[in-house]
Amino acid sequence: MSDAAHEFAVVCEARADRDAACGLADRVLLEEVDWLAPETLDSCRKWRGRTSEEPFLRWASVRDEFQSTGIKGIFGGFGGQPGALDAHAARRALLLLASSKHLPDAVLLVRDSDGNPERRTGLEQARDARKWPFPVVIGLAEPKRECWVLVGFEPRTEEEKAQLQKEERRLSFHPVRDAHQLTAREHGAKKDAKKALEALTRGDPERERVCLEETPLGTLSTLGRETGLAAYLQDVRERLVPVLGGHRAPGSHSPP
């Protein structure tokens, strides 16, 4: 069991997704919770997977882990409607976490939309499927996590300004203000978000980190409306902040 006062579970696909979502959530917590400070953050919250020892629960492993537990209650629709994309996977993940020996205090469902609007509907269907014993935060990147990083890119040198202009000419749209238009699914394609991000940051992980950790949250919200980032930050404020603030969060109910 963790020594932290609260444990927040994260369901995502990769470590980079986990780090981006959790880092942003930490920034919101530090801004919104008066008594919280950077030096006390680790003692107040821990990011975990299905168990306290795991860094996150991987989407790709949810089905197998669920089947191995023999948990019941996965059948049926969602409020009389068929499940949209990811609805069943998200419900399995939430059931897994709700059956944990040590319940998380909140859950983050972090996903790339990959340009499919049905994915948000599916995640929301799973969240609304029953009264979960924890608040559920949805972080859906439109269309990919890299677009969240891009909206936080602010040129710091003349070289970066020139590179940004070069990318704008190549794409025929601004890769920061219009990051949501980077919809390609094929790696290396013209509108590949990874390609644009690598061009602007020169593939430097530290430069990517700065985009999310140092750009003002207000800027990220304003420029991130179309990428799902503004919606995620707001969901953190409404559902996660109250957990540390000592108040019941929206969506937090008695165990099912």
CSV table of C-alpha atoms in Angstrom, one decimal:
chain,number,residue,atom,x,y,z
A,1,MET,CA,0.0,0.0,0.0
A,2,SER,CA,1.2,3.5,-0.8
A,3,ASP,CA,2.3,6.0,1.8
A,4,ALA,CA,0.5,8.7,-0.1
A,5,ALA,CA,-2.8,10.0,1.4
A,6,HIS,CA,-4.7,9.5,-1.9
A,7,GLU,CA,-4.1,7.1,-4.9
A,8,PHE,CA,-5.3,8.0,-8.3
A,9,ALA,CA,-5.4,5.2,-10.9
A,10,VAL,CA,-4.6,5.9,-14.6
A,11,VAL,CA,-5.8,3.8,-17.6
A,12,CYS,CA,-3.7,4.7,-20.7
A,13,GLU,CA,-1.7,3.1,-23.5
A,14,ALA,CA,1.8,4.2,-22.8
A,15,ARG,CA,4.1,5.8,-20.3
A,16,ALA,CA,4.3,9.1,-22.3
A,17,ASP,CA,0.5,9.3,-22.1
A,18,ARG,CA,0.5,8.7,-18.4
A,19,ASP,CA,3.3,11.3,-17.8
A,20,ALA,CA,1.5,14.0,-19.8
A,21,ALA,CA,-1.9,13.4,-18.2
A,22,CYS,CA,-0.6,13.1,-14.7
A,23,GLY,CA,1.8,16.1,-15.0
A,24,LEU,CA,-1.1,18.3,-16.2
A,25,ALA,CA,-3.4,17.1,-13.4
A,26,ASP,CA,-0.7,17.8,-10.9
A,27,ARG,CA,-0.5,21.4,-12.2
A,28,VAL,CA,-4.2,21.9,-11.8
A,29,LEU,CA,-4.1,20.4,-8.3
A,30,LEU,CA,-1.3,22.7,-7.2
A,31,GLU,CA,-3.2,25.7,-8.7
A,32,GLU,CA,-6.6,24.9,-7.2
A,33,VAL,CA,-5.8,23.3,-3.8
A,34,ASP,CA,-4.7,26.1,-1.5
A,35,TRP,CA,-2.7,24.0,1.0
A,36,LEU,CA,-0.9,21.8,-1.5
A,37,ALA,CA,2.7,22.6,-2.4
A,38,PRO,CA,5.2,21.0,-4.8
A,39,GLU,CA,7.3,19.7,-2.0
A,40,THR,CA,4.3,17.9,-0.4
A,41,LEU,CA,2.6,16.7,-3.6
A,42,ASP,CA,4.1,13.2,-3.5
A,43,SER,CA,3.0,12.6,0.0
A,44,CYS,CA,-0.6,13.6,-0.9
A,45,ARG,CA,-1.2,11.7,-4.1
A,46,LYS,CA,0.2,8.7,-5.9
A,47,TRP,CA,-0.5,7.7,-9.5
A,48,ARG,CA,-1.0,4.0,-10.0
A,49,GLY,CA,-2.4,1.2,-12.1
A,50,ARG,CA,-4.6,-1.6,-11.0
A,51,THR,CA,-2.4,-2.0,-7.9
A,52,SER,CA,-0.3,0.5,-6.0
A,53,GLU,CA,2.9,-1.1,-7.4
A,54,GLU,CA,2.0,-0.5,-11.1
A,55,PRO,CA,2.5,2.9,-12.8
A,56,PHE,CA,-0.7,2.6,-14.9
A,57,LEU,CA,-3.2,0.1,-16.3
A,58,ARG,CA,-2.6,-0.4,-20.0
A,59,TRP,CA,-5.7,-0.4,-22.2
A,60,ALA,CA,-4.3,-3.3,-24.2
A,61,SER,CA,-4.2,-5.5,-21.2
A,62,VAL,CA,-7.6,-4.7,-19.8
A,63,ARG,CA,-9.5,-7.5,-21.5
A,64,ASP,CA,-7.1,-10.3,-20.5
A,65,GLU,CA,-6.9,-9.0,-16.9
A,66,PHE,CA,-10.6,-8.7,-16.7
A,67,GLN,CA,-11.2,-12.2,-18.0
A,68,SER,CA,-8.7,-13.6,-15.5
A,69,THR,CA,-10.7,-12.2,-12.5
A,70,GLY,CA,-14.1,-13.7,-13.3
A,71,ILE,CA,-15.8,-10.4,-12.5
A,72,LYS,CA,-19.5,-10.3,-13.4
A,73,GLY,CA,-21.6,-7.4,-14.6
A,74,ILE,CA,-20.1,-6.6,-17.9
A,75,PHE,CA,-23.1,-7.5,-20.1
A,76,GLY,CA,-25.9,-5.2,-21.2
A,77,GLY,CA,-26.1,-1.9,-22.9
A,78,PHE,CA,-25.6,1.6,-21.7
A,79,GLY,CA,-28.8,3.4,-20.7
A,80,GLY,CA,-30.7,1.4,-23.2
A,81,GLN,CA,-28.1,2.2,-25.9
A,82,PRO,CA,-25.5,0.0,-27.5
A,83,GLY,CA,-21.9,0.7,-26.4
A,84,ALA,CA,-20.0,3.2,-28.5
A,85,LEU,CA,-16.3,2.7,-29.3
A,86,ASP,CA,-14.3,2.0,-26.1
A,87,ALA,CA,-17.4,1.8,-23.9
A,88,HIS,CA,-17.0,-1.9,-23.1
A,89,ALA,CA,-13.2,-1.6,-22.6
A,90,ALA,CA,-13.6,1.4,-20.3
A,91,ARG,CA,-16.3,-0.4,-18.3
A,92,ARG,CA,-14.1,-3.4,-17.9
A,93,ALA,CA,-11.3,-1.1,-16.7
A,94,LEU,CA,-13.5,0.6,-14.1
A,95,LEU,CA,-14.8,-2.8,-12.9
A,96,LEU,CA,-11.3,-4.0,-12.5
A,97,LEU,CA,-10.4,-1.0,-10.4
A,98,ALA,CA,-13.6,-1.1,-8.4
A,99,SER,CA,-12.7,-4.7,-7.4
A,100,SER,CA,-9.2,-3.7,-6.3
A,101,LYS,CA,-8.1,-4.8,-2.8
A,102,HIS,CA,-7.2,-1.1,-2.2
A,103,LEU,CA,-9.6,1.1,-4.1
A,104,PRO,CA,-8.2,4.1,-5.9
A,105,ASP,CA,-9.6,7.5,-4.8
A,106,ALA,CA,-10.2,8.5,-8.4
A,107,VAL,CA,-9.6,7.1,-11.9
A,108,LEU,CA,-8.2,8.8,-15.1
A,109,LEU,CA,-9.3,7.3,-18.4
A,110,VAL,CA,-6.7,8.7,-20.9
A,111,ARG,CA,-7.0,7.9,-24.6
A,112,ASP,CA,-6.2,9.2,-28.1
A,113,SER,CA,-9.4,9.7,-30.1
A,114,ASP,CA,-7.5,8.9,-33.3
A,115,GLY,CA,-10.0,11.2,-35.0
A,116,ASN,CA,-13.1,9.1,-34.0
A,117,PRO,CA,-15.6,11.3,-32.1
A,118,GLU,CA,-17.5,8.1,-31.0
A,119,ARG,CA,-14.6,7.4,-28.6
A,120,ARG,CA,-15.6,10.2,-26.2
A,121,THR,CA,-19.2,8.9,-26.2
A,122,GLY,CA,-18.0,5.5,-25.3
A,123,LEU,CA,-15.9,6.7,-22.4
A,124,GLU,CA,-18.7,8.8,-21.1
A,125,GLN,CA,-21.1,5.8,-21.4
A,126,ALA,CA,-18.8,3.7,-19.2
A,127,ARG,CA,-18.5,6.5,-16.7
A,128,ASP,CA,-22.3,6.9,-16.5
A,129,ALA,CA,-22.9,3.1,-16.6
A,130,ARG,CA,-23.3,2.9,-12.8
A,131,LYS,CA,-22.4,4.6,-9.5
A,132,TRP,CA,-18.7,4.0,-9.2
A,133,PRO,CA,-16.9,4.2,-5.8
A,134,PHE,CA,-14.6,6.9,-7.2
A,135,PRO,CA,-14.8,9.9,-9.5
A,136,VAL,CA,-13.8,9.2,-13.1
A,137,VAL,CA,-11.9,11.8,-15.1
A,138,ILE,CA,-11.8,11.6,-18.9
A,139,GLY,CA,-8.7,12.7,-20.8
A,140,LEU,CA,-9.3,12.3,-24.5
A,141,ALA,CA,-6.7,13.8,-26.8
A,142,GLU,CA,-8.0,15.0,-30.2
A,143,PRO,CA,-6.7,13.3,-32.2
A,144,LYS,CA,-3.5,12.4,-30.3
A,145,ARG,CA,-1.5,13.2,-27.2
A,146,GLU,CA,1.1,15.0,-29.2
A,147,CYS,CA,-1.5,17.6,-30.1
A,148,TRP,CA,-1.7,18.5,-26.4
A,149,VAL,CA,2.1,19.1,-26.4
A,150,LEU,CA,1.9,21.2,-29.6
A,151,VAL,CA,-0.6,23.6,-28.2
A,152,GLY,CA,1.9,24.4,-25.4
A,153,PHE,CA,4.7,25.1,-27.8
A,154,GLU,CA,5.9,28.7,-27.6
A,155,PRO,CA,9.0,29.6,-29.6
A,156,ARG,CA,11.9,30.6,-27.4
A,157,THR,CA,14.6,31.3,-29.9
A,158,GLU,CA,14.8,32.8,-33.4
A,159,GLU,CA,15.6,29.3,-34.7
A,160,GLU,CA,12.4,27.9,-33.1
A,161,LYS,CA,10.4,30.8,-34.6
A,162,ALA,CA,11.8,30.0,-38.1
A,163,GLN,CA,11.0,26.3,-37.6
A,164,LEU,CA,7.5,27.1,-36.6
A,165,GLN,CA,7.0,29.2,-39.8
A,166,LYS,CA,8.5,26.4,-41.8
A,167,GLU,CA,6.0,23.9,-40.4
A,168,GLU,CA,3.1,26.3,-41.0
A,169,ARG,CA,4.1,26.6,-44.7
A,170,ARG,CA,4.5,22.8,-45.0
A,171,LEU,CA,1.1,22.1,-43.5
A,172,SER,CA,-0.8,25.2,-44.8
A,173,PHE,CA,-2.1,25.7,-41.3
A,174,HIS,CA,-0.6,26.7,-37.9
A,175,PRO,CA,0.6,23.5,-36.1
A,176,VAL,CA,0.1,25.1,-32.6
A,177,ARG,CA,-3.2,27.0,-33.0
A,178,ASP,CA,-4.7,24.3,-35.3
A,179,ALA,CA,-3.0,21.2,-33.8
A,180,HIS,CA,-6.3,19.3,-34.0
A,181,GLN,CA,-6.0,19.3,-37.8
A,182,LEU,CA,-3.0,16.9,-37.5
A,183,THR,CA,-5.3,13.9,-38.2
A,184,ALA,CA,-3.0,11.5,-40.1
A,185,ARG,CA,-2.9,8.0,-38.7
A,186,GLU,CA,0.2,6.9,-40.7
A,187,HIS,CA,3.5,7.7,-39.2
A,188,GLY,CA,5.4,10.2,-41.3
A,189,ALA,CA,2.4,11.4,-43.3
A,190,LYS,CA,2.0,15.1,-43.9
A,191,LYS,CA,-0.5,15.7,-41.1
A,192,ASP,CA,1.2,13.3,-38.6
A,193,ALA,CA,1.2,15.0,-35.2
A,194,LYS,CA,4.3,13.2,-34.2
A,195,LYS,CA,6.1,14.5,-37.3
A,196,ALA,CA,5.1,18.1,-36.5
A,197,LEU,CA,6.1,17.8,-32.9
A,198,GLU,CA,9.5,16.3,-33.7
A,199,ALA,CA,10.1,19.1,-36.2
A,200,LEU,CA,9.4,21.8,-33.6
A,201,THR,CA,11.1,20.3,-30.6
A,202,ARG,CA,13.9,18.6,-32.6
A,203,GLY,CA,12.9,15.3,-30.9
A,204,ASP,CA,14.1,16.6,-27.5
A,205,PRO,CA,12.0,15.1,-24.6
A,206,GLU,CA,13.0,18.0,-22.4
A,207,ARG,CA,11.6,20.5,-24.8
A,208,GLU,CA,8.4,18.6,-24.9
A,209,ARG,CA,8.2,18.6,-21.2
A,210,VAL,CA,8.5,22.4,-21.1
A,211,CYS,CA,5.5,22.7,-23.4
A,212,LEU,CA,3.2,21.0,-20.8
A,213,GLU,CA,4.9,22.0,-17.6
A,214,GLU,CA,5.8,25.7,-18.2
A,215,THR,CA,3.2,27.0,-20.6
A,216,PRO,CA,0.4,28.8,-18.5
A,217,LEU,CA,-2.6,26.6,-17.9
A,218,GLY,CA,-4.8,29.4,-19.3
A,219,THR,CA,-2.9,29.3,-22.6
A,220,LEU,CA,-3.2,25.5,-22.7
A,221,SER,CA,-7.0,25.7,-22.1
A,222,THR,CA,-7.5,28.5,-24.7
A,223,LEU,CA,-5.4,26.8,-27.5
A,224,GLY,CA,-6.5,23.3,-26.5
A,225,ARG,CA,-10.2,23.6,-26.9
A,226,GLU,CA,-10.2,21.6,-30.2
A,227,THR,CA,-7.7,19.0,-28.9
A,228,GLY,CA,-9.7,17.9,-25.9
A,229,LEU,CA,-7.1,19.5,-23.6
A,230,ALA,CA,-9.4,22.2,-22.2
A,231,ALA,CA,-12.1,19.6,-21.5
A,232,TYR,CA,-9.6,17.4,-19.7
A,233,LEU,CA,-8.3,20.3,-17.5
A,234,GLN,CA,-11.8,21.2,-16.6
A,235,ASP,CA,-12.7,17.6,-15.8
A,236,VAL,CA,-9.7,17.5,-13.4
A,237,ARG,CA,-10.9,20.7,-11.7
A,238,GLU,CA,-14.4,19.4,-11.3
A,239,ARG,CA,-13.8,15.8,-10.3
A,240,LEU,CA,-10.2,15.4,-9.0
A,241,VAL,CA,-9.6,18.7,-7.2
A,242,PRO,CA,-12.5,18.1,-4.7
A,243,VAL,CA,-10.9,14.8,-3.6
A,244,LEU,CA,-7.9,16.7,-2.2
A,245,GLY,CA,-10.1,19.6,-1.2
A,246,GLY,CA,-12.1,17.4,1.2
A,247,HIS,CA,-15.4,17.7,-0.7
A,248,ARG,CA,-17.3,15.0,-2.6
A,249,ALA,CA,-16.5,15.2,-6.3
A,250,PRO,CA,-19.1,15.0,-9.1
A,251,GLY,CA,-19.5,11.3,-10.1
A,252,SER,CA,-18.3,10.0,-6.7
A,253,HIS,CA,-20.9,7.7,-5.1
A,254,SER,CA,-21.2,4.8,-2.8
A,255,PRO,CA,-19.7,1.5,-4.1
A,256,PRO,CA,-22.0,-0.4,-6.6
